[in-house]
């Protein structure tokens, strides 16, 4: 049956794009989560037409289809749990247009995020969303997971930059939503519904993105605090003083210690918290913001404040944060980044709770947070060869998310649900909203062939 | 066999730490030109693991996938848990060969041609003769494409030419043994002569053992451990006998191999000798800058421009990256231009460019287009394998530049 299916697809779109070789299937059986599952067929699509053909055939035969970008998902969103067809989107990686008049980029889904950013920045424009895997991840994957990063505090996430989508639906029909217009209030906003749908509603084949002018300049500050509370007060105070940094990252002591063990980022190892702050804007504006941030941090008992003077110093300060995940991975073989998000004023409370949980289970839970938006990433670091450590994982997770939900937060700020957080998602959403989501899924994909079993 | 099993087990165990973050996708040249998951460290590690665990049979496709890694180690540099993908694959290949005989296509080529410099040279001369007679056109299509990579073979090899020179020099500060790499010997005797000239200019007495054999790296990377051991032993012996203070080479690949001879052995006695030997090995660029102190000549190379390509075996293999640039920048009159993405592999990777032409060519194409941007007149590299590949790139993409080893330009100033 699989052989026939593969042959049929190959006959339509070309033999070289289709493989069922076990050596290839193995390579498309994982992502950045701990899960894996083998597909039956891998198809490297190179055009919208290819996608349409595959979906038409798959819907006839009712075989699962999973679009795959760079497989950096850390929630198992791209794992073929029930076999089926992997659509390898990396063959669709053209930037179709950068429209300098409308500040818009149009691209295929397989474009690597960092590549798009570099291209628009060459032209003085800016695509701000900055999920930390952006040098690997694809724009299509970012849209499908609603990815965001540190810049969310000022600039928002992927969601805020998608103006339109071309999506191939389960039966192979093409749906166009949105367009090159910035204002559009006709009908339901299906574009926003498709963002974050984790490949369960359709396969994106073209993406229209909003760009903004590249800020003239930026500056970085490294602020060191003796207590978590002082750092948290500083975060709130900075915002009260009407400065919205382009990034404001909070790292706890365990994180700075592990990062320093991995590389010398110039972080202290004895301070309870550090804040990495970047402000951007026009030259004058940036000078003003630096002065305010510095003053506020001083009044919040910052132990020391370092302002980067050169581009190199700036990069050095951020290099530590960027290497965060790597540093933890070097320390323990399995690092599970959790992704709780709470209202931003409750961030210190959440971080304290995480510390309590770490103590209770006697594990290290290094935590970095996007301080400006209430998103914290406690990282569960374990060695799977030690059975007792593995046992703890689920309990720790459960407690973290119970606390987050108690504080009015969510189980995932940016990584998504995939298969990893399905049970948690059921807890978070009301019965009614689950019914509505099920109905939406049915309307798009009546036979449940698109990435079945993911998202909620 | 046991040693290999042990090492393989270690690396297999370590590779469990791959977190599938995908960072290797940002630097792996074979992934950049194919976009296929089987062509990047993340996929290769998974394939290796599934094979070791017995979930994948040793098919021709799997063998090919194992063979398609350049061994450039770009992934190792960026990988958070520092998974040694290339090394893992080499060990697997070694184990396969030991278990099943020689399933990889290159065993004959290796043993007949590469392990003895004279044979290598003879094969290349034959190639040249057939070119002159035009019978290379009668080669089967696959071979015809492959032989185009190689440059014109000079009349005489370095070793043949050198025999006619006087070897007596005394009263110098350092006693240096020159290791003649097969490629330098056959294709670039002038580099060897310039290396000697430059060493002598830096107050060194140069000893050249004529019986040196291949450094053994081709054998090792293709899985022929016993051969590489035999070759290493022979080279070590020769240099111990010639009682030199240092062993210097102008080939980045040979240098990398010689510096890692300890890894060829498991017996403590062997390892001791290998370590003694390896500690004395220097790349010529490194030797001039870090040991003797660089001295440039007075002749001006006015109006000349040069750029520098980083050989993987020099840069990542030996962490030699600044020294060649320092040399080029110091040469009077020469203008140095930095090459964009200088550390991107040129696609030569030992015999890779012969075996997997399509992929190698795409990798090379990117290199050549970056070279084009510099508009440099000389493209330098510290490894003759890269020079051959870059020169091939120059011919197929019809650019005008000359390939040179940095010491050649330095020698010109003297
Ligand atoms: C080191 C590291 C750091 C990370 N940091 C962040 C972070 O800061 N913020 C963050 O949000 N995430 C982060 N992530 C997670 C991950 O990078 C994001 O979820 C990213 O958006 C996934 O993109 P991808 O191209 O790898 O998609 P994949 O992992 O391949 O797929 C993810 C989902 O998108 C779907 N999909 C992919 N392409 C399409 C398409 N064309 N049409 C429809 N559906 C599609 C898939 O079916 C799947 O459900 C990080 C991951 C790593 C490894
Ligand atoms: S960079 Fe290392 S850990 Fe990350 S996917 Fe590649 S091999 Fe695995
Ligand atoms: S050694 Fe080079 S070719 Fe091989 S996986 Fe690593 S980066 Fe890719």
Tab-separated table of C-alpha atoms and ligand atoms in Angstrom, chain A residues 30-33 51 65-79 86-87 89-90 92 108-113 130-134 136-150 157-158 166-168 194 196-207 321-322 325-326 337 339 370 375 377 412-416 418 450-451 454-455, chain B residues 19-23 42 80, ligand 1:
chain	number	residue	atom	x	y	z
A	30	UNK	CA	12.771	13.189	15.130
A	31	UNK	CA	12.806	16.798	16.143
A	32	UNK	CA	14.303	18.633	19.099
A	33	UNK	CA	11.946	16.932	21.563
A	51	UNK	CA	2.030	20.201	-2.282
A	65	UNK	CA	0.650	14.429	6.167
A	66	UNK	CA	3.119	16.369	8.296
A	67	UNK	CA	4.787	19.515	7.000
A	68	UNK	CA	8.345	19.758	8.269
A	69	UNK	CA	10.560	22.833	8.356
A	70	UNK	CA	13.893	22.507	10.130
A	71	UNK	CA	12.570	20.131	12.806
A	72	UNK	CA	13.716	22.366	15.661
A	73	UNK	CA	10.368	22.041	17.367
A	74	UNK	CA	10.902	21.187	21.009
A	75	UNK	CA	7.359	20.038	21.612
A	76	UNK	CA	7.314	17.112	19.181
A	77	UNK	CA	5.150	19.037	16.705
A	78	UNK	CA	6.791	17.442	13.703
A	79	UNK	CA	6.968	13.816	14.894
A	86	UNK	CA	6.580	13.962	5.767
A	87	UNK	CA	6.527	17.004	3.513
A	89	UNK	CA	9.553	22.051	3.004
A	90	UNK	CA	13.243	22.948	2.671
A	92	UNK	CA	10.747	25.715	-1.082
A	108	UNK	CA	8.261	30.507	0.522
A	109	UNK	CA	7.923	28.625	3.819
A	110	UNK	CA	11.322	26.896	3.747
A	111	UNK	CA	13.330	30.152	3.988
A	112	UNK	CA	15.560	30.106	7.054
A	113	UNK	CA	14.557	32.884	9.451
A	130	UNK	CA	13.659	36.408	17.035
A	131	UNK	CA	13.002	32.871	18.254
A	132	UNK	CA	16.368	31.709	19.545
A	133	UNK	CA	16.631	28.938	16.998
A	134	UNK	CA	16.386	31.435	14.151
A	136	UNK	CA	18.126	26.981	11.903
A	137	UNK	CA	14.347	27.369	11.865
A	138	UNK	CA	12.165	28.137	8.863
A	139	UNK	CA	9.660	30.948	8.441
A	140	UNK	CA	6.967	28.323	7.760
A	141	UNK	CA	7.787	26.592	11.040
A	142	UNK	CA	7.792	29.950	12.839
A	143	UNK	CA	4.344	30.770	11.503
A	144	UNK	CA	3.016	27.309	12.318
A	145	UNK	CA	4.267	27.604	15.899
A	146	UNK	CA	3.724	31.335	16.362
A	147	UNK	CA	7.354	31.578	17.396
A	148	UNK	CA	8.642	34.473	19.460
A	149	UNK	CA	11.772	35.546	21.267
A	150	UNK	CA	13.286	38.214	23.495
A	157	UNK	CA	6.133	37.771	17.892
A	158	UNK	CA	5.815	36.136	14.475
A	166	UNK	CA	-1.289	30.965	0.979
A	167	UNK	CA	-2.274	27.623	2.446
A	168	UNK	CA	-2.946	24.292	0.787
A	194	UNK	CA	-3.712	29.557	10.943
A	196	UNK	CA	0.257	28.657	15.585
A	197	UNK	CA	-1.845	25.823	14.142
A	198	UNK	CA	1.171	23.470	14.128
A	199	UNK	CA	0.471	22.105	10.673
A	200	UNK	CA	-2.949	20.789	11.679
A	201	UNK	CA	-5.069	23.080	9.508
A	202	UNK	CA	-3.106	23.389	6.304
A	203	UNK	CA	0.299	23.600	4.680
A	204	UNK	CA	1.645	27.100	4.053
A	205	UNK	CA	3.142	27.593	0.641
A	206	UNK	CA	3.590	31.357	0.582
A	207	UNK	CA	3.895	33.864	3.390
A	321	UNK	CA	22.536	34.291	26.752
A	322	UNK	CA	22.537	32.835	23.243
A	325	UNK	CA	20.791	26.186	25.960
A	326	UNK	CA	24.141	24.924	24.732
A	337	UNK	CA	13.196	23.734	28.179
A	339	UNK	CA	7.929	27.478	28.674
A	370	UNK	CA	11.989	37.095	28.849
A	375	UNK	CA	7.748	34.174	29.735
A	377	UNK	CA	12.096	29.004	30.673
A	412	UNK	CA	3.377	27.545	26.628
A	413	UNK	CA	4.430	31.040	25.678
A	414	UNK	CA	6.225	30.216	22.465
A	415	UNK	CA	7.289	26.574	22.040
A	416	UNK	CA	3.861	25.154	21.280
A	418	UNK	CA	2.819	19.414	19.835
A	450	UNK	CA	-3.017	16.980	8.709
A	451	UNK	CA	-0.496	16.386	11.487
A	454	UNK	CA	-1.007	17.650	17.698
A	455	UNK	CA	-1.751	21.116	19.025
B	19	UNK	CA	19.988	17.113	21.416
B	20	UNK	CA	18.882	17.441	17.791
B	21	UNK	CA	19.055	21.218	18.089
B	22	UNK	CA	20.002	21.527	14.446
B	23	UNK	CA	22.850	23.978	14.979
B	42	UNK	CA	22.199	15.521	13.138
B	80	UNK	CA	26.804	22.215	22.167
C	1	LIG	C1	18.020	25.971	20.325
C	1	LIG	C2	16.556	26.240	20.131
C	1	LIG	C3	16.011	27.423	20.591
C	1	LIG	C4	14.655	27.690	20.410
C	1	LIG	N1	14.182	28.889	20.840
C	1	LIG	C5	12.907	29.213	20.587
C	1	LIG	C6	12.398	30.492	20.978
C	1	LIG	O1	13.103	31.311	21.551
C	1	LIG	N2	11.124	30.778	20.701
C	1	LIG	C7	10.319	29.890	20.061
C	1	LIG	O2	9.175	30.233	19.817
C	1	LIG	N3	10.752	28.675	19.695
C	1	LIG	C8	12.025	28.305	19.940
C	1	LIG	N4	12.478	27.068	19.560
C	1	LIG	C9	11.565	26.107	18.946
C	1	LIG	C10	11.535	26.122	17.398
C	1	LIG	O3	12.720	26.669	16.892
C	1	LIG	C11	10.359	26.883	16.867
C	1	LIG	O4	9.184	26.213	17.240
C	1	LIG	C12	10.387	27.058	15.346
C	1	LIG	O5	9.359	27.938	14.963
C	1	LIG	C13	10.225	25.778	14.579
C	1	LIG	O6	10.550	25.998	13.231
C	1	LIG	P1	10.992	24.798	12.273
C	1	LIG	O7	11.214	25.345	10.928
C	1	LIG	O8	12.081	24.045	12.876
C	1	LIG	O9	9.651	23.931	12.256
C	1	LIG	P2	9.477	22.382	12.556
C	1	LIG	O10	10.045	22.039	13.874
C	1	LIG	O11	9.932	21.604	11.391
C	1	LIG	O12	7.891	22.303	12.646
C	1	LIG	C14	7.208	22.915	13.690
C	1	LIG	C15	5.721	22.870	13.393
C	1	LIG	O13	5.442	23.662	12.257
C	1	LIG	C16	4.752	22.920	11.285
C	1	LIG	N5	5.163	23.414	9.977
C	1	LIG	C17	6.438	23.583	9.510
C	1	LIG	N6	6.402	24.096	8.271
C	1	LIG	C18	5.102	24.252	7.933
C	1	LIG	C19	4.413	24.724	6.771
C	1	LIG	N7	5.075	25.152	5.693
C	1	LIG	N8	3.062	24.733	6.767
C	1	LIG	C20	2.376	24.317	7.859
C	1	LIG	N9	2.965	23.863	8.980
C	1	LIG	C21	4.316	23.825	9.017
C	1	LIG	C22	5.122	21.498	11.564
C	1	LIG	O14	4.142	20.614	11.080
C	1	LIG	C23	5.209	21.485	13.067
C	1	LIG	O15	3.934	21.345	13.603
C	1	LIG	C24	13.829	26.761	19.756
C	1	LIG	C25	14.371	25.573	19.306
C	1	LIG	C26	15.722	25.301	19.477
C	1	LIG	C27	16.282	24.028	18.964
